[in-house]
Amino acid sequence: QQQPQQQPQHKMALKIFVTGGTGFIGEAVSLALRRKGHTVYSLARNEAKAKNLVRHEVNVVVGDLAHPESYIPIASQCDVLIHAAADYSDFVNVDNNTVATFLDIVRDTSKKFIYTSGCLVYNSVENKVNVEDENLDPNFHGGARVRNEQSVTAAGGVVLRPGFVYGHHCGFFGSVVFTSISKAIDSVALCDSNIRWAYIHVDDLADAYVRAAEGSVKGEVFNVSDDSNVTLQEVTDAVATVFGKSSLTVNSAPEHGWFNRHCLSSYAKLHKTFGWTPSRKSILDEIPVLVKAWQAWQN
């Protein structure tokens, strides 16, 4: 059996700048990098929300993506720049501007840019397990996400495409899926019941960022997902069972329209390149402990 082609890893500590330091992904990535001994600078809008970063030896940079001058001086001194934030108040413009700023910083240097994309860039095709270089939707977010991916890889950067991220307080799952199901009686308004998403635990995702930051790979895109291949109805039924509810009817909600697409993905390339494998194989196996963790966060 062919073994993964492990990439050479940096032996010395890196200086790494991370956007979205208090966000679901950004915080997990910042803490994982610090645990590996790297010096981490994480962007946060205020110090009060960043206390957990400080507790875990992460340096907080108070600033805002909308104001690049607030973080450029620190980011310019770092070896690796990771964009893990999403400002949904003006997502496309802020994302475009941040990518442009990061590209300016890394241009003609040995610095690395790691960009966070997502599995929703694929065209919605039922039961298709997507690989990185095909079936892209050029119109997703008006084409901005795919164009940014291309700009990053052309500059030698690395793009990670996570599945739907779960774990700890559960991010989207906590704020939308678990909350909706906990309040539901007979039905729940999410997306089409037969939708199949790629999934990934936030700790496994953070491990992928660490490997990408420490590795020597340039100009590549990687899916980051687990082995889940389940419908939203199956996930809903598993969550409802933990809440002591009978099976719920899953209906599509207009406000979740851009999530209403099939987006399974394969992590074979990530495994082959870095030896990465998800420690959590399927979200269904994790539902009972995830719900308990989410409930603990609510308290």
CSV table of N, CA and C in Angstrom, one decimal, residues 121-184:
chain,number,residue,atom,x,y,z
A,121,VAL,N,-17.9,25.9,-2.8
A,121,VAL,CA,-17.5,26.4,-4.1
A,121,VAL,C,-17.8,25.4,-5.2
A,122,TYR,N,-18.2,24.2,-4.8
A,122,TYR,CA,-18.5,23.2,-5.9
A,122,TYR,C,-20.0,23.3,-6.3
A,123,ASN,N,-20.2,23.0,-7.6
A,123,ASN,CA,-21.5,22.9,-8.1
A,123,ASN,C,-22.3,21.8,-7.4
A,124,SER,N,-23.5,22.0,-7.1
A,124,SER,CA,-24.4,21.1,-6.4
A,124,SER,C,-24.7,19.9,-7.3
A,125,VAL,N,-24.1,18.8,-7.0
A,125,VAL,CA,-24.4,17.5,-7.8
A,125,VAL,C,-24.6,16.4,-6.8
A,126,GLU,N,-25.8,15.9,-6.8
A,126,GLU,CA,-26.1,14.9,-5.8
A,126,GLU,C,-25.2,13.6,-5.8
A,127,ASN,N,-24.7,13.2,-4.7
A,127,ASN,CA,-23.9,12.1,-4.5
A,127,ASN,C,-22.5,12.2,-5.1
A,128,LYS,N,-22.1,13.3,-5.6
A,128,LYS,CA,-20.8,13.5,-6.2
A,128,LYS,C,-19.8,13.9,-5.1
A,129,VAL,N,-18.7,13.1,-5.0
A,129,VAL,CA,-17.6,13.4,-4.0
A,129,VAL,C,-16.6,14.2,-4.8
A,130,ASN,N,-16.5,15.5,-4.5
A,130,ASN,CA,-15.6,16.4,-5.3
A,130,ASN,C,-14.2,16.3,-4.9
A,131,VAL,N,-13.3,16.5,-6.0
A,131,VAL,CA,-11.9,16.6,-5.8
A,131,VAL,C,-11.6,18.1,-6.2
A,132,GLU,N,-10.4,18.5,-5.9
A,132,GLU,CA,-10.1,19.9,-5.9
A,132,GLU,C,-10.2,20.7,-7.2
A,133,ASP,N,-9.9,20.0,-8.3
A,133,ASP,CA,-9.7,20.7,-9.5
A,133,ASP,C,-10.8,20.5,-10.5
A,134,GLU,N,-12.0,20.2,-10.1
A,134,GLU,CA,-13.1,20.0,-11.0
A,134,GLU,C,-14.4,20.4,-10.3
A,135,ASN,N,-15.5,20.6,-11.2
A,135,ASN,CA,-16.8,20.9,-10.7
A,135,ASN,C,-17.0,22.2,-9.9
A,136,LEU,N,-16.1,23.2,-10.1
A,136,LEU,CA,-16.2,24.4,-9.4
A,136,LEU,C,-17.4,25.3,-9.9
A,137,ASP,N,-18.0,26.0,-9.1
A,137,ASP,CA,-19.1,26.9,-9.4
A,137,ASP,C,-18.5,28.3,-9.6
A,138,PRO,N,-18.3,28.8,-10.8
A,138,PRO,CA,-17.7,30.1,-11.0
A,138,PRO,C,-18.6,31.2,-10.5
A,139,ASN,N,-19.8,31.0,-10.2
A,139,ASN,CA,-20.7,32.1,-9.8
A,139,ASN,C,-21.0,32.1,-8.3
A,140,PHE,N,-20.4,31.2,-7.5
A,140,PHE,CA,-20.6,31.3,-6.1
A,140,PHE,C,-20.0,32.6,-5.5
A,141,HIS,N,-20.8,33.3,-4.7
A,141,HIS,CA,-20.5,34.6,-4.2
A,141,HIS,C,-20.1,35.5,-5.4
A,142,GLY,N,-20.8,35.4,-6.5
A,142,GLY,CA,-20.5,36.2,-7.6
A,142,GLY,C,-19.1,35.9,-8.3
A,143,GLY,N,-18.6,34.7,-8.0
A,143,GLY,CA,-17.3,34.3,-8.6
A,143,GLY,C,-16.1,34.8,-7.7
A,144,ALA,N,-16.4,35.6,-6.7
A,144,ALA,CA,-15.3,36.1,-5.9
A,144,ALA,C,-14.4,35.1,-5.2
A,145,ARG,N,-15.1,34.0,-4.6
A,145,ARG,CA,-14.4,33.0,-3.9
A,145,ARG,C,-13.4,32.3,-4.8
A,146,VAL,N,-13.9,31.8,-6.0
A,146,VAL,CA,-13.0,31.1,-6.9
A,146,VAL,C,-11.9,32.0,-7.4
A,147,ARG,N,-12.2,33.2,-7.7
A,147,ARG,CA,-11.1,34.1,-8.2
A,147,ARG,C,-10.1,34.3,-7.1
A,148,ASN,N,-10.5,34.5,-5.9
A,148,ASN,CA,-9.5,34.7,-4.8
A,148,ASN,C,-8.7,33.4,-4.6
A,149,GLU,N,-9.3,32.2,-4.7
A,149,GLU,CA,-8.5,31.0,-4.7
A,149,GLU,C,-7.4,31.0,-5.7
A,150,GLN,N,-7.8,31.4,-7.0
A,150,GLN,CA,-6.8,31.4,-8.1
A,150,GLN,C,-5.7,32.4,-7.9
A,151,SER,N,-6.1,33.5,-7.3
A,151,SER,CA,-5.0,34.5,-7.1
A,151,SER,C,-4.0,34.1,-6.0
A,152,VAL,N,-4.5,33.4,-5.0
A,152,VAL,CA,-3.7,32.9,-3.9
A,152,VAL,C,-2.7,31.8,-4.4
A,153,THR,N,-3.3,30.8,-5.1
A,153,THR,CA,-2.4,29.8,-5.6
A,153,THR,C,-1.4,30.3,-6.6
A,154,ALA,N,-1.8,31.2,-7.5
A,154,ALA,CA,-0.9,31.8,-8.5
A,154,ALA,C,0.3,32.5,-7.8
A,155,ALA,N,0.1,33.0,-6.6
A,155,ALA,CA,1.1,33.6,-5.8
A,155,ALA,C,1.9,32.7,-5.0
A,156,GLY,N,1.6,31.4,-5.1
A,156,GLY,CA,2.4,30.4,-4.3
A,156,GLY,C,1.7,30.1,-3.0
A,157,GLY,N,0.5,30.6,-2.8
A,157,GLY,CA,-0.2,30.3,-1.5
A,157,GLY,C,-0.9,29.0,-1.5
A,158,VAL,N,-1.5,28.7,-0.3
A,158,VAL,CA,-2.2,27.4,-0.2
A,158,VAL,C,-3.7,27.8,0.2
A,159,VAL,N,-4.6,27.0,-0.4
A,159,VAL,CA,-6.0,27.2,-0.2
A,159,VAL,C,-6.5,26.0,0.5
A,160,LEU,N,-7.3,26.2,1.6
A,160,LEU,CA,-7.9,25.1,2.3
A,160,LEU,C,-9.4,25.2,2.1
A,161,ARG,N,-10.1,24.1,1.8
A,161,ARG,CA,-11.6,24.1,1.6
A,161,ARG,C,-12.2,23.2,2.6
A,162,PRO,N,-12.5,23.8,3.8
A,162,PRO,CA,-13.2,22.9,4.8
A,162,PRO,C,-14.6,22.6,4.4
A,163,GLY,N,-15.0,21.4,5.0
A,163,GLY,CA,-16.5,21.1,5.0
A,163,GLY,C,-17.1,21.9,6.0
A,164,PHE,N,-18.4,21.6,6.3
A,164,PHE,CA,-19.1,22.3,7.4
A,164,PHE,C,-18.4,21.9,8.7
A,165,VAL,N,-18.0,23.0,9.5
A,165,VAL,CA,-17.2,22.7,10.6
A,165,VAL,C,-18.0,22.6,11.9
A,166,TYR,N,-17.7,21.5,12.6
A,166,TYR,CA,-18.4,21.2,13.9
A,166,TYR,C,-17.5,21.0,15.0
A,167,GLY,N,-18.0,20.9,16.3
A,167,GLY,CA,-17.1,20.7,17.4
A,167,GLY,C,-17.2,21.8,18.4
A,168,HIS,N,-16.9,21.5,19.7
A,168,HIS,CA,-16.9,22.5,20.8
A,168,HIS,C,-18.3,23.2,20.9
A,169,HIS,N,-18.3,24.5,20.7
A,169,HIS,CA,-19.6,25.2,20.8
A,169,HIS,C,-20.4,25.1,19.4
A,170,CYS,N,-19.7,24.5,18.5
A,170,CYS,CA,-20.3,24.0,17.2
A,170,CYS,C,-20.5,25.0,16.1
A,171,GLY,N,-20.1,26.3,16.3
A,171,GLY,CA,-20.2,27.2,15.2
A,171,GLY,C,-21.6,27.3,14.5
A,172,PHE,N,-21.6,27.1,13.2
A,172,PHE,CA,-22.9,27.1,12.5
A,172,PHE,C,-23.9,26.0,13.0
A,173,PHE,N,-23.3,24.9,13.4
A,173,PHE,CA,-24.2,23.8,13.9
A,173,PHE,C,-24.9,24.3,15.2
A,174,GLY,N,-24.1,24.9,16.1
A,174,GLY,CA,-24.7,25.4,17.3
A,174,GLY,C,-25.7,26.5,17.1
A,175,SER,N,-25.3,27.5,16.4
A,175,SER,CA,-26.1,28.7,16.2
A,175,SER,C,-27.4,28.5,15.4
A,176,VAL,N,-27.3,27.5,14.5
A,176,VAL,CA,-28.4,27.3,13.5
A,176,VAL,C,-29.0,25.9,13.7
A,177,VAL,N,-28.3,24.8,13.5
A,177,VAL,CA,-28.9,23.5,13.5
A,177,VAL,C,-29.3,23.0,14.8
A,178,PHE,N,-28.4,23.1,15.8
A,178,PHE,CA,-28.8,22.6,17.2
A,178,PHE,C,-29.9,23.5,17.8
A,179,THR,N,-29.7,24.8,17.6
A,179,THR,CA,-30.7,25.7,18.2
A,179,THR,C,-32.1,25.5,17.6
A,180,SER,N,-32.2,25.3,16.2
A,180,SER,CA,-33.4,25.1,15.6
A,180,SER,C,-34.1,23.8,16.0
A,181,ILE,N,-33.3,22.7,16.1
A,181,ILE,CA,-33.9,21.4,16.4
A,181,ILE,C,-34.3,21.4,17.9
A,182,SER,N,-33.6,22.1,18.7
A,182,SER,CA,-33.9,22.1,20.2
A,182,SER,C,-35.3,22.7,20.4
A,183,LYS,N,-35.7,23.7,19.5
A,183,LYS,CA,-36.9,24.4,19.7
A,183,LYS,C,-38.1,23.8,18.8
A,184,ALA,N,-37.7,22.9,17.9
A,184,ALA,CA,-38.7,22.3,17.0
A,184,ALA,C,-39.7,21.4,17.7
